[in-house]
PDB file of C-alpha atoms and ligand atoms in Angstrom:
ATOM      1  CA  MET A   1     220.602  51.259 192.246  1.00 72.00           C
ATOM      2  CA  ASN A   2     222.052  48.133 193.883  1.00 78.00           C
ATOM      3  CA  THR A   3     222.771  49.664 197.298  1.00 95.00           C
ATOM      4  CA  PRO A   4     219.652  51.111 198.953  1.00 98.00           C
ATOM      5  CA  THR A   5     220.206  54.873 198.847  1.00 98.00           C
ATOM      6  CA  LEU A   6     218.374  58.142 199.409  1.00 98.00           C
ATOM      7  CA  TYR A   7     219.169  60.484 196.497  1.00 98.00           C
ATOM      8  CA  VAL A   8     218.618  64.191 197.217  1.00 98.00           C
ATOM      9  CA  VAL A   9     217.854  65.554 193.768  1.00 98.00           C
ATOM     10  CA  ALA A  10     217.969  69.230 192.769  1.00 98.00           C
ATOM     11  CA  THR A  11     215.381  70.289 190.176  1.00 98.00           C
ATOM     12  CA  PRO A  12     215.138  73.518 188.097  1.00 98.00           C
ATOM     13  CA  ILE A  13     214.197  76.867 189.693  1.00 98.00           C
ATOM     14  CA  GLY A  14     212.451  77.952 186.493  1.00 97.00           C
ATOM     15  CA  ASN A  15     214.206  76.837 183.338  1.00 98.00           C
ATOM     16  CA  LEU A  16     213.588  73.132 182.651  1.00 97.00           C
ATOM     17  CA  GLN A  17     216.832  72.917 180.691  1.00 98.00           C
ATOM     18  CA  ASP A  18     218.657  73.212 184.002  1.00 98.00           C
ATOM     19  CA  MET A  19     217.535  69.665 184.845  1.00 98.00           C
ATOM     20  CA  SER A  20     220.677  67.520 184.719  1.00 98.00           C
ATOM     21  CA  PRO A  21     220.768  64.201 182.831  1.00 98.00           C
ATOM     22  CA  ARG A  22     221.863  62.578 186.098  1.00 98.00           C
ATOM     23  CA  ALA A  23     218.782  63.961 187.877  1.00 98.00           C
ATOM     24  CA  VAL A  24     216.490  62.564 185.173  1.00 98.00           C
ATOM     25  CA  GLU A  25     218.195  59.168 185.219  1.00 98.00           C
ATOM     26  CA  THR A  26     218.050  58.957 189.019  1.00 98.00           C
ATOM     27  CA  LEU A  27     214.361  59.878 189.158  1.00 98.00           C
ATOM     28  CA  GLN A  28     213.609  57.290 186.439  1.00 98.00           C
ATOM     29  CA  GLN A  29     215.489  54.512 188.208  1.00 98.00           C
ATOM     30  CA  VAL A  30     214.560  54.827 191.895  1.00 98.00           C
ATOM     31  CA  ASP A  31     211.649  52.861 193.371  1.00 98.00           C
ATOM     32  CA  LEU A  32     209.913  55.916 194.820  1.00 98.00           C
ATOM     33  CA  ILE A  33     210.115  59.708 194.650  1.00 98.00           C
ATOM     34  CA  ALA A  34     209.414  61.586 197.872  1.00 98.00           C
ATOM     35  CA  ALA A  35     208.102  64.939 196.613  1.00 98.00           C
ATOM     36  CA  GLU A  36     207.167  68.078 198.555  1.00 97.00           C
ATOM     37  CA  ASP A  37     203.987  68.419 196.460  1.00 97.00           C
ATOM     38  CA  THR A  38     203.195  65.591 194.051  1.00 97.00           C
ATOM     39  CA  ARG A  39     200.743  67.694 192.028  1.00 97.00           C
ATOM     40  CA  HIS A  40     203.283  70.495 191.639  1.00 97.00           C
ATOM     41  CA  SER A  41     205.967  68.037 190.427  1.00 98.00           C
ATOM     42  CA  ALA A  42     203.673  66.147 188.023  1.00 97.00           C
ATOM     43  CA  PRO A  43     204.410  68.389 184.973  1.00 97.00           C
ATOM     44  CA  LEU A  44     208.182  68.019 185.554  1.00 98.00           C
ATOM     45  CA  MET A  45     207.796  64.219 185.648  1.00 98.00           C
ATOM     46  CA  GLN A  46     205.723  64.284 182.494  1.00 98.00           C
ATOM     47  CA  HIS A  47     208.218  66.502 180.677  1.00 98.00           C
ATOM     48  CA  PHE A  48     211.072  64.091 181.395  1.00 98.00           C
ATOM     49  CA  ALA A  49     209.032  60.878 180.931  1.00 97.00           C
ATOM     50  CA  ILE A  50     209.482  59.873 184.572  1.00 98.00           C
ATOM     51  CA  THR A  51     206.830  57.388 185.647  1.00 98.00           C
ATOM     52  CA  THR A  52     208.221  56.452 189.080  1.00 98.00           C
ATOM     53  CA  PRO A  53     205.534  56.514 191.823  1.00 98.00           C
ATOM     54  CA  MET A  54     205.548  59.585 194.063  1.00 98.00           C
ATOM     55  CA  MET A  55     204.804  60.046 197.748  1.00 97.00           C
ATOM     56  CA  ALA A  56     204.128  63.441 199.379  1.00 97.00           C
ATOM     57  CA  VAL A  57     206.713  64.400 202.001  1.00 96.00           C
ATOM     58  CA  HIS A  58     206.176  67.907 203.291  1.00 94.00           C
ATOM     59  CA  ASP A  59     206.614  69.955 206.469  1.00 92.00           C
ATOM     60  CA  HIS A  60     203.498  68.467 208.102  1.00 93.00           C
ATOM     61  CA  ASN A  61     204.155  64.737 207.611  1.00 95.00           C
ATOM     62  CA  GLU A  62     207.929  64.515 207.199  1.00 95.00           C
ATOM     63  CA  ARG A  63     208.744  62.863 210.551  1.00 93.00           C
ATOM     64  CA  GLN A  64     206.157  60.149 210.090  1.00 94.00           C
ATOM     65  CA  ARG A  65     206.998  59.576 206.409  1.00 96.00           C
ATOM     66  CA  SER A  66     210.698  59.342 207.303  1.00 97.00           C
ATOM     67  CA  GLU A  67     209.985  56.114 209.207  1.00 96.00           C
ATOM     68  CA  ALA A  68     208.177  54.645 206.198  1.00 96.00           C
ATOM     69  CA  ILE A  69     211.074  55.632 203.925  1.00 98.00           C
ATOM     70  CA  VAL A  70     213.666  54.072 206.250  1.00 98.00           C
ATOM     71  CA  GLU A  71     211.583  50.859 206.180  1.00 98.00           C
ATOM     72  CA  ARG A  72     211.639  50.878 202.376  1.00 98.00           C
ATOM     73  CA  LEU A  73     215.424  51.328 202.392  1.00 98.00           C
ATOM     74  CA  GLN A  74     215.628  48.376 204.800  1.00 98.00           C
ATOM     75  CA  GLN A  75     213.703  46.369 202.207  1.00 98.00           C
ATOM     76  CA  GLY A  76     216.394  47.223 199.654  1.00 97.00           C
ATOM     77  CA  GLN A  77     214.607  50.030 197.780  1.00 98.00           C
ATOM     78  CA  SER A  78     216.161  53.316 196.632  1.00 98.00           C
ATOM     79  CA  ILE A  79     214.320  56.604 197.065  1.00 98.00           C
ATOM     80  CA  ALA A  80     214.743  60.111 195.612  1.00 98.00           C
ATOM     81  CA  LEU A  81     213.805  63.299 197.443  1.00 98.00           C
ATOM     82  CA  ILE A  82     212.752  66.382 195.483  1.00 98.00           C
ATOM     83  CA  SER A  83     211.194  69.704 196.478  1.00 98.00           C
ATOM     84  CA  ASP A  84     208.977  72.018 194.419  1.00 98.00           C
ATOM     85  CA  ALA A  85     212.063  73.718 192.959  1.00 98.00           C
ATOM     86  CA  GLY A  86     215.789  73.881 193.492  1.00 98.00           C
ATOM     87  CA  THR A  87     217.738  71.946 196.082  1.00 98.00           C
ATOM     88  CA  PRO A  88     215.775  70.107 198.799  1.00 98.00           C
ATOM     89  CA  LEU A  89     216.489  71.174 202.420  1.00 98.00           C
ATOM     90  CA  ILE A  90     217.428  74.715 201.342  1.00 98.00           C
ATOM     91  CA  SER A  91     214.382  76.518 202.839  1.00 98.00           C
ATOM     92  CA  ASP A  92     212.552  73.329 201.891  1.00 97.00           C
ATOM     93  CA  PRO A  93     211.588  70.041 203.598  1.00 97.00           C
ATOM     94  CA  GLY A  94     214.015  67.139 203.924  1.00 97.00           C
ATOM     95  CA  TYR A  95     216.097  67.820 207.031  1.00 97.00           C
ATOM     96  CA  HIS A  96     214.300  65.245 209.210  1.00 97.00           C
ATOM     97  CA  LEU A  97     214.285  62.665 206.444  1.00 98.00           C
ATOM     98  CA  VAL A  98     217.998  63.013 205.671  1.00 98.00           C
ATOM     99  CA  THR A  99     218.850  62.885 209.389  1.00 98.00           C
ATOM    100  CA  ALA A 100     216.703  59.765 209.917  1.00 98.00           C
ATOM    101  CA  VAL A 101     218.179  57.987 206.886  1.00 98.00           C
ATOM    102  CA  ARG A 102     221.747  58.798 207.887  1.00 98.00           C
ATOM    103  CA  GLU A 103     221.081  57.686 211.470  1.00 98.00           C
ATOM    104  CA  ALA A 104     219.690  54.406 210.130  1.00 98.00           C
ATOM    105  CA  GLY A 105     223.028  53.907 208.394  1.00 98.00           C
ATOM    106  CA  PHE A 106     221.993  54.275 204.750  1.00 98.00           C
ATOM    107  CA  ARG A 107     223.767  56.225 202.033  1.00 98.00           C
ATOM    108  CA  VAL A 108     222.525  59.722 201.200  1.00 98.00           C
ATOM    109  CA  VAL A 109     223.754  60.955 197.816  1.00 98.00           C
ATOM    110  CA  PRO A 110     223.361  64.496 196.431  1.00 98.00           C
ATOM    111  CA  ILE A 111     222.371  64.894 192.795  1.00 98.00           C
ATOM    112  CA  ALA A 112     223.633  68.470 192.643  1.00 98.00           C
ATOM    113  CA  GLY A 113     221.927  71.179 190.647  1.00 98.00           C
ATOM    114  CA  PRO A 114     220.085  74.494 190.823  1.00 98.00           C
ATOM    115  CA  SER A 115     219.518  76.559 193.944  1.00 98.00           C
ATOM    116  CA  ALA A 116     218.241  80.142 193.859  1.00 98.00           C
ATOM    117  CA  LEU A 117     220.719  81.093 196.589  1.00 98.00           C
ATOM    118  CA  ILE A 118     223.810  80.118 194.604  1.00 98.00           C
ATOM    119  CA  ALA A 119     222.406  81.269 191.239  1.00 98.00           C
ATOM    120  CA  ALA A 120     221.716  84.718 192.729  1.00 98.00           C
ATOM    121  CA  LEU A 121     225.080  84.971 194.441  1.00 98.00           C
ATOM    122  CA  SER A 122     226.887  83.996 191.237  1.00 98.00           C
ATOM    123  CA  VAL A 123     225.579  87.043 189.343  1.00 98.00           C
ATOM    124  CA  ALA A 124     225.165  89.650 192.100  1.00 98.00           C
ATOM    125  CA  GLY A 125     228.665  91.131 192.168  1.00 97.00           C
ATOM    126  CA  VAL A 126     228.743  91.137 195.970  1.00 97.00           C
ATOM    127  CA  ALA A 127     231.466  89.656 198.171  1.00 95.00           C
ATOM    128  CA  THR A 128     231.144  85.877 198.212  1.00 96.00           C
ATOM    129  CA  ASP A 129     234.154  84.998 200.351  1.00 95.00           C
ATOM    130  CA  LYS A 130     231.967  85.068 203.456  1.00 95.00           C
ATOM    131  CA  PHE A 131     228.202  84.971 203.252  1.00 97.00           C
ATOM    132  CA  THR A 132     225.343  84.069 205.554  1.00 97.00           C
ATOM    133  CA  PHE A 133     222.134  82.572 204.201  1.00 98.00           C
ATOM    134  CA  MET A 134     219.189  83.718 206.321  1.00 98.00           C
ATOM    135  CA  GLY A 135     216.291  81.963 204.528  1.00 98.00           C
ATOM    136  CA  PHE A 136     212.976  83.864 204.758  1.00 98.00           C
ATOM    137  CA  LEU A 137     212.716  86.875 207.070  1.00 98.00           C
ATOM    138  CA  PRO A 138     209.891  86.793 209.660  1.00 97.00           C
ATOM    139  CA  ALA A 139     206.452  87.927 208.445  1.00 97.00           C
ATOM    140  CA  LYS A 140     205.964  90.523 211.205  1.00 97.00           C
ATOM    141  CA  SER A 141     207.796  93.810 210.709  1.00 96.00           C
ATOM    142  CA  SER A 142     208.919  94.053 214.366  1.00 93.00           C
ATOM    143  CA  HIS A 143     210.463  90.548 214.236  1.00 95.00           C
ATOM    144  CA  ARG A 144     211.959  91.280 210.830  1.00 95.00           C
ATOM    145  CA  CYS A 145     213.649  94.429 212.161  1.00 91.00           C
ATOM    146  CA  GLN A 146     214.998  92.466 215.148  1.00 89.00           C
ATOM    147  CA  VAL A 147     216.633  89.944 212.805  1.00 93.00           C
ATOM    148  CA  LEU A 148     218.057  92.724 210.626  1.00 92.00           C
ATOM    149  CA  GLU A 149     219.368  94.597 213.673  1.00 86.00           C
ATOM    150  CA  SER A 150     221.104  91.452 214.892  1.00 85.00           C
ATOM    151  CA  ILE A 151     223.204  91.310 211.685  1.00 90.00           C
ATOM    152  CA  MET A 152     223.694  95.048 211.161  1.00 87.00           C
ATOM    153  CA  ALA A 153     227.334  95.082 212.317  1.00 84.00           C
ATOM    154  CA  ASN A 154     228.268  91.824 210.585  1.00 90.00           C
ATOM    155  CA  THR A 155     230.719  92.089 207.672  1.00 93.00           C
ATOM    156  CA  HIS A 156     229.386  89.046 205.739  1.00 95.00           C
ATOM    157  CA  THR A 157     227.082  89.350 202.745  1.00 97.00           C
ATOM    158  CA  HIS A 158     223.579  88.324 203.894  1.00 98.00           C
ATOM    159  CA  ILE A 159     221.173  86.492 201.621  1.00 98.00           C
ATOM    160  CA  PHE A 160     217.403  86.267 202.044  1.00 98.00           C
ATOM    161  CA  TYR A 161     214.591  84.564 200.177  1.00 98.00           C
ATOM    162  CA  GLU A 162     211.511  86.718 199.732  1.00 98.00           C
ATOM    163  CA  SER A 163     207.999  86.408 198.343  1.00 97.00           C
ATOM    164  CA  PRO A 164     206.085  88.950 196.236  1.00 97.00           C
ATOM    165  CA  HIS A 165     203.703  89.650 199.167  1.00 97.00           C
ATOM    166  CA  ARG A 166     206.468  90.950 201.376  1.00 98.00           C
ATOM    167  CA  ILE A 167     209.181  92.272 199.060  1.00 98.00           C
ATOM    168  CA  VAL A 168     208.162  95.945 199.457  1.00 98.00           C
ATOM    169  CA  ASP A 169     207.826  95.723 203.261  1.00 98.00           C
ATOM    170  CA  SER A 170     211.101  93.855 203.684  1.00 98.00           C
ATOM    171  CA  VAL A 171     213.054  96.381 201.611  1.00 98.00           C
ATOM    172  CA  ALA A 172     211.412  99.189 203.647  1.00 98.00           C
ATOM    173  CA  ASP A 173     212.603  97.528 206.880  1.00 97.00           C
ATOM    174  CA  MET A 174     216.102  97.066 205.428  1.00 97.00           C
ATOM    175  CA  LEU A 175     216.182 100.794 204.685  1.00 95.00           C
ATOM    176  CA  LYS A 176     214.996 101.533 208.232  1.00 92.00           C
ATOM    177  CA  VAL A 177     217.612  99.301 209.885  1.00 89.00           C
ATOM    178  CA  PHE A 178     220.661  99.541 207.589  1.00 90.00           C
ATOM    179  CA  GLY A 179     220.162 103.144 206.438  1.00 89.00           C
ATOM    180  CA  PRO A 180     220.081 104.365 202.805  1.00 93.00           C
ATOM    181  CA  GLU A 181     223.651 103.655 201.734  1.00 92.00           C
ATOM    182  CA  ARG A 182     224.074  99.915 202.247  1.00 95.00           C
ATOM    183  CA  HIS A 183     224.398  97.998 198.949  1.00 97.00           C
ATOM    184  CA  LEU A 184     221.392  95.800 198.069  1.00 98.00           C
ATOM    185  CA  VAL A 185     220.991  93.377 195.161  1.00 98.00           C
ATOM    186  CA  ILE A 186     217.529  92.203 194.121  1.00 98.00           C
ATOM    187  CA  ALA A 187     217.490  89.056 191.966  1.00 98.00           C
ATOM    188  CA  ARG A 188     214.031  88.230 190.606  1.00 98.00           C
ATOM    189  CA  GLU A 189     212.694  85.314 188.569  1.00 98.00           C
ATOM    190  CA  LEU A 190     216.121  83.775 187.960  1.00 98.00           C
ATOM    191  CA  THR A 191     216.376  81.532 184.894  1.00 98.00           C
ATOM    192  CA  LYS A 192     212.836  82.572 183.850  1.00 98.00           C
ATOM    193  CA  THR A 193     211.463  84.928 181.177  1.00 97.00           C
ATOM    194  CA  PHE A 194     211.395  88.015 183.401  1.00 97.00           C
ATOM    195  CA  GLU A 195     214.746  87.454 185.073  1.00 98.00           C
ATOM    196  CA  THR A 196     215.974  90.753 186.550  1.00 98.00           C
ATOM    197  CA  VAL A 197     219.020  91.489 188.660  1.00 98.00           C
ATOM    198  CA  ASN A 198     219.403  95.054 189.899  1.00 98.00           C
ATOM    199  CA  SER A 199     221.612  96.580 192.554  1.00 98.00           C
ATOM    200  CA  GLY A 200     222.396  99.846 194.275  1.00 98.00           C
ATOM    201  CA  ARG A 201     221.918 101.783 197.508  1.00 97.00           C
ATOM    202  CA  ILE A 202     218.912 100.571 199.481  1.00 97.00           C
ATOM    203  CA  ASP A 203     217.026 103.873 199.032  1.00 97.00           C
ATOM    204  CA  ASP A 204     217.544 103.769 195.244  1.00 98.00           C
ATOM    205  CA  MET A 205     216.478 100.119 195.109  1.00 98.00           C
ATOM    206  CA  GLN A 206     213.326 100.919 197.076  1.00 98.00           C
ATOM    207  CA  ALA A 207     212.469 103.785 194.691  1.00 98.00           C
ATOM    208  CA  TRP A 208     213.036 101.464 191.698  1.00 98.00           C
ATOM    209  CA  LEU A 209     210.822  98.757 193.212  1.00 98.00           C
ATOM    210  CA  LEU A 210     208.000 101.182 194.040  1.00 98.00           C
ATOM    211  CA  ALA A 211     208.136 102.836 190.614  1.00 98.00           C
ATOM    212  CA  ASP A 212     207.171  99.648 188.730  1.00 96.00           C
ATOM    213  CA  SER A 213     204.739  97.122 190.214  1.00 96.00           C
ATOM    214  CA  ASN A 214     205.987  94.523 187.707  1.00 96.00           C
ATOM    215  CA  GLN A 215     209.258  94.467 189.658  1.00 97.00           C
ATOM    216  CA  GLN A 216     207.298  93.359 192.733  1.00 97.00           C
ATOM    217  CA  ARG A 217     206.097  90.142 191.067  1.00 97.00           C
ATOM    218  CA  GLY A 218     207.607  86.673 191.146  1.00 98.00           C
ATOM    219  CA  GLU A 219     210.294  85.076 193.297  1.00 98.00           C
ATOM    220  CA  PHE A 220     213.121  86.995 194.901  1.00 98.00           C
ATOM    221  CA  VAL A 221     216.565  86.631 196.381  1.00 98.00           C
ATOM    222  CA  LEU A 222     217.811  89.676 198.301  1.00 98.00           C
ATOM    223  CA  MET A 223     221.504  90.149 198.984  1.00 98.00           C
ATOM    224  CA  VAL A 224     222.723  92.836 201.385  1.00 98.00           C
ATOM    225  CA  ALA A 225     226.401  93.721 201.537  1.00 97.00           C
ATOM    226  CA  GLY A 226     227.962  93.360 204.970  1.00 95.00           C
ATOM    227  CA  ALA A 227     229.031  96.305 207.085  1.00 89.00           C
ATOM    228  CA  SER A 228     232.424  97.694 206.070  1.00 85.00           C
ATOM    229  CA  GLU A 229     235.276  96.991 208.517  1.00 82.00           C
ATOM    230  CA  PRO A 230     235.320 100.632 209.767  1.00 74.00           C
ATOM    231  CA  GLU A 231     231.511 100.554 210.185  1.00 77.00           C
ATOM    232  CA  ALA A 232     231.710  97.295 212.139  1.00 79.00           C
ATOM    233  CA  GLU A 233     234.554  98.646 214.256  1.00 77.00           C
ATOM    234  CA  ALA A 234     232.702 101.916 214.897  1.00 69.00           C
ATOM    235  CA  MET A 235     229.668  99.955 216.029  1.00 72.00           C
ATOM    236  CA  ASP A 236     231.849  97.916 218.348  1.00 79.00           C
ATOM    237  CA  ALA A 237     233.497 101.048 219.699  1.00 80.00           C
ATOM    238  CA  GLU A 238     230.053 102.544 220.391  1.00 84.00           C
ATOM    239  CA  THR A 239     228.918  99.374 222.112  1.00 88.00           C
ATOM    240  CA  ASP A 240     232.069  99.390 224.238  1.00 88.00           C
ATOM    241  CA  LYS A 241     231.406 103.003 225.228  1.00 91.00           C
ATOM    242  CA  LEU A 242     227.848 102.171 226.220  1.00 93.00           C
ATOM    243  CA  LEU A 243     228.920  99.063 228.145  1.00 92.00           C
ATOM    244  CA  GLN A 244     231.632 101.021 229.985  1.00 93.00           C
ATOM    245  CA  ALA A 245     229.089 103.643 231.041  1.00 95.00           C
ATOM    246  CA  LEU A 246     226.611 101.011 232.221  1.00 95.00           C
ATOM    247  CA  LEU A 247     229.310  99.098 234.093  1.00 95.00           C
ATOM    248  CA  GLU A 248     230.088 102.216 236.112  1.00 95.00           C
ATOM    249  CA  GLU A 249     226.541 102.148 237.510  1.00 95.00           C
ATOM    250  CA  LEU A 250     225.419  98.527 237.344  1.00 95.00           C
ATOM    251  CA  PRO A 251     226.570  94.970 238.039  1.00 94.00           C
ATOM    252  CA  ILE A 252     227.864  93.166 234.967  1.00 94.00           C
ATOM    253  CA  LYS A 253     224.745  91.014 234.408  1.00 95.00           C
ATOM    254  CA  LYS A 254     222.398  93.997 234.521  1.00 96.00           C
ATOM    255  CA  ALA A 255     224.709  96.089 232.327  1.00 95.00           C
ATOM    256  CA  ALA A 256     224.755  93.327 229.675  1.00 93.00           C
ATOM    257  CA  ALA A 257     220.974  92.908 229.842  1.00 95.00           C
ATOM    258  CA  LEU A 258     220.369  96.623 229.415  1.00 95.00           C
ATOM    259  CA  ALA A 259     222.936  96.919 226.594  1.00 92.00           C
ATOM    260  CA  ALA A 260     221.148  94.035 224.811  1.00 89.00           C
ATOM    261  CA  LYS A 261     217.989  96.154 224.808  1.00 91.00           C
ATOM    262  CA  LEU A 262     219.826  99.173 223.430  1.00 90.00           C
ATOM    263  CA  THR A 263     222.017  97.508 220.774  1.00 84.00           C
ATOM    264  CA  PRO A 264     221.573  94.744 218.184  1.00 76.00           C
ATOM    265  CA  HIS A 265     223.951  92.477 220.121  1.00 78.00           C
ATOM    266  CA  LYS A 266     223.034  89.396 222.168  1.00 77.00           C
ATOM    267  CA  LYS A 267     223.114  89.472 226.001  1.00 85.00           C
ATOM    268  CA  LYS A 268     225.663  86.637 226.208  1.00 82.00           C
ATOM    269  CA  ALA A 269     228.033  88.380 223.752  1.00 78.00           C
ATOM    270  CA  LEU A 270     227.711  91.636 225.698  1.00 86.00           C
ATOM    271  CA  TYR A 271     228.299  89.831 228.993  1.00 88.00           C
ATOM    272  CA  ASP A 272     231.515  88.293 227.595  1.00 83.00           C
ATOM    273  CA  ARG A 273     232.612  91.659 226.221  1.00 84.00           C
ATOM    274  CA  ALA A 274     231.915  93.318 229.586  1.00 88.00           C
ATOM    275  CA  LEU A 275     234.123  90.694 231.270  1.00 88.00           C
ATOM    276  CA  GLN A 276     236.897  91.508 228.797  1.00 83.00           C
ATOM    277  CA  LEU A 277     236.503  95.250 229.416  1.00 85.00           C
ATOM    278  CA  GLN A 278     236.927  94.579 233.133  1.00 88.00           C
ATOM    279  CA  GLY A 279     240.044  92.538 232.414  1.00 84.00           C
ATOM    280  CA  LYS A 280     238.432  89.270 233.537  1.00 83.00           C
ATOM    281  CA  ASP A 281     238.615  85.859 231.839  1.00 77.00           C
ATOM    282  CA  VAL A 282     235.770  84.924 229.504  1.00 69.00           C
ATOM    283  CA  PRO A 283     234.570  81.375 230.370  1.00 69.00           C
ATOM    284  CA  ARG A 284     234.770  78.936 227.423  1.00 58.00           C
TER     285      ARG A 284
HETATM  286  N1  SAM B   1     215.029  74.960 197.655  1.00 62.78           N
HETATM  287  C1  SAM B   1     214.962  76.150 196.845  1.00 62.78           C
HETATM  288  C2  SAM B   1     216.369  76.499 196.368  1.00 62.78           C
HETATM  289  O1  SAM B   1     217.250  75.651 196.390  1.00 62.78           O
HETATM  290  O2  SAM B   1     216.574  77.644 195.955  1.00 62.78           O
HETATM  291  C3  SAM B   1     214.267  77.294 197.577  1.00 62.78           C
HETATM  292  C4  SAM B   1     212.901  76.982 198.034  1.00 62.78           C
HETATM  293  S1  SAM B   1     212.126  78.298 198.867  1.00 62.78           S
HETATM  294  C5  SAM B   1     210.649  77.542 199.455  1.00 62.78           C
HETATM  295  C6  SAM B   1     211.484  79.281 197.558  1.00 62.78           C
HETATM  296  C7  SAM B   1     212.141  80.660 197.505  1.00 62.78           C
HETATM  297  O3  SAM B   1     213.366  80.568 196.795  1.00 62.78           O
HETATM  298  C8  SAM B   1     211.324  81.687 196.757  1.00 62.78           C
HETATM  299  O4  SAM B   1     210.353  82.307 197.592  1.00 62.78           O
HETATM  300  C9  SAM B   1     212.387  82.681 196.333  1.00 62.78           C
HETATM  301  O5  SAM B   1     212.744  83.506 197.413  1.00 62.78           O
HETATM  302  C10 SAM B   1     213.555  81.732 196.025  1.00 62.78           C
HETATM  303  N2  SAM B   1     213.523  81.353 194.606  1.00 62.78           N
HETATM  304  C11 SAM B   1     213.166  80.158 194.098  1.00 62.78           C
HETATM  305  N3  SAM B   1     213.244  80.190 192.760  1.00 62.78           N
HETATM  306  C12 SAM B   1     213.667  81.423 192.415  1.00 62.78           C
HETATM  307  C13 SAM B   1     213.939  82.077 191.175  1.00 62.78           C
HETATM  308  N4  SAM B   1     213.773  81.455 190.021  1.00 62.78           N
HETATM  309  N5  SAM B   1     214.363  83.359 191.221  1.00 62.78           N
HETATM  310  C14 SAM B   1     214.524  84.000 192.383  1.00 62.78           C
HETATM  311  N6  SAM B   1     214.264  83.443 193.583  1.00 62.78           N
HETATM  312  C15 SAM B   1     213.841  82.175 193.592  1.00 62.78           C
END
């Protein structure tokens, strides 16, 4: 710990045996642990005999605490950042702190370890060559459907975090937007006693979820297969047809705006596509 450093330390997502020896050693040796919730992390500290002082750094005070942490680094101290579980910054606080520390010119070192996203993906049996992590879906169904519609034609696997309060509603909206046949994987309580990973068509997964309220408890990662190439192409062909029809009646800007209301695609993307359809250059 000679060079003042911010260590970003991953902690278990359920099973304490996933804590790495390097994580324990780092947390024991730093001068201060910046923790999302000090009370939540207290049992973990106790379990691994870590007595380092902790400071709360969460969504509501992160900017202000970042300044204090940079000052400590300037004094030659080393600090560790942890979140309640898994890897900090992944749907967790830490982005402002890491940015501030890097901008101040100090080292930021990852102590790699668990993350629900990667654990889920590693056992799901879905394509992992291209995936998009979406974090938590919006709470409101209309916003949720908008987000889902915006990715409907994308061929990547999409990964979402979900809570027990919204799992049923989110799966219902996925069924509404993607239709019954799209492949869905539900990973629940990973590395814990009731770990369950189940997959199938969205309608079958919804029926399975509704049939047993126990399957609605705990922490979830949802993984939705991307659209197949023909599906994506068909959607593009349909969008082109719509754009062509609109362009016959309307100026390009209005045609793109109207198509954005009628399809999951963004206005800018539709505007560029309309330019292409008219044989014009797309500005870069
Ligand atoms: N930073 C964490 C990580 O690296 O995975 C994620 C923090 S985010 C606030 C918490 C969400 O992660 C939960 O609501 C759930 O969607 C997912 N999650 C965390 N632990 C999990 C587990 N053991 N099994 C399934 N999902 C989990």
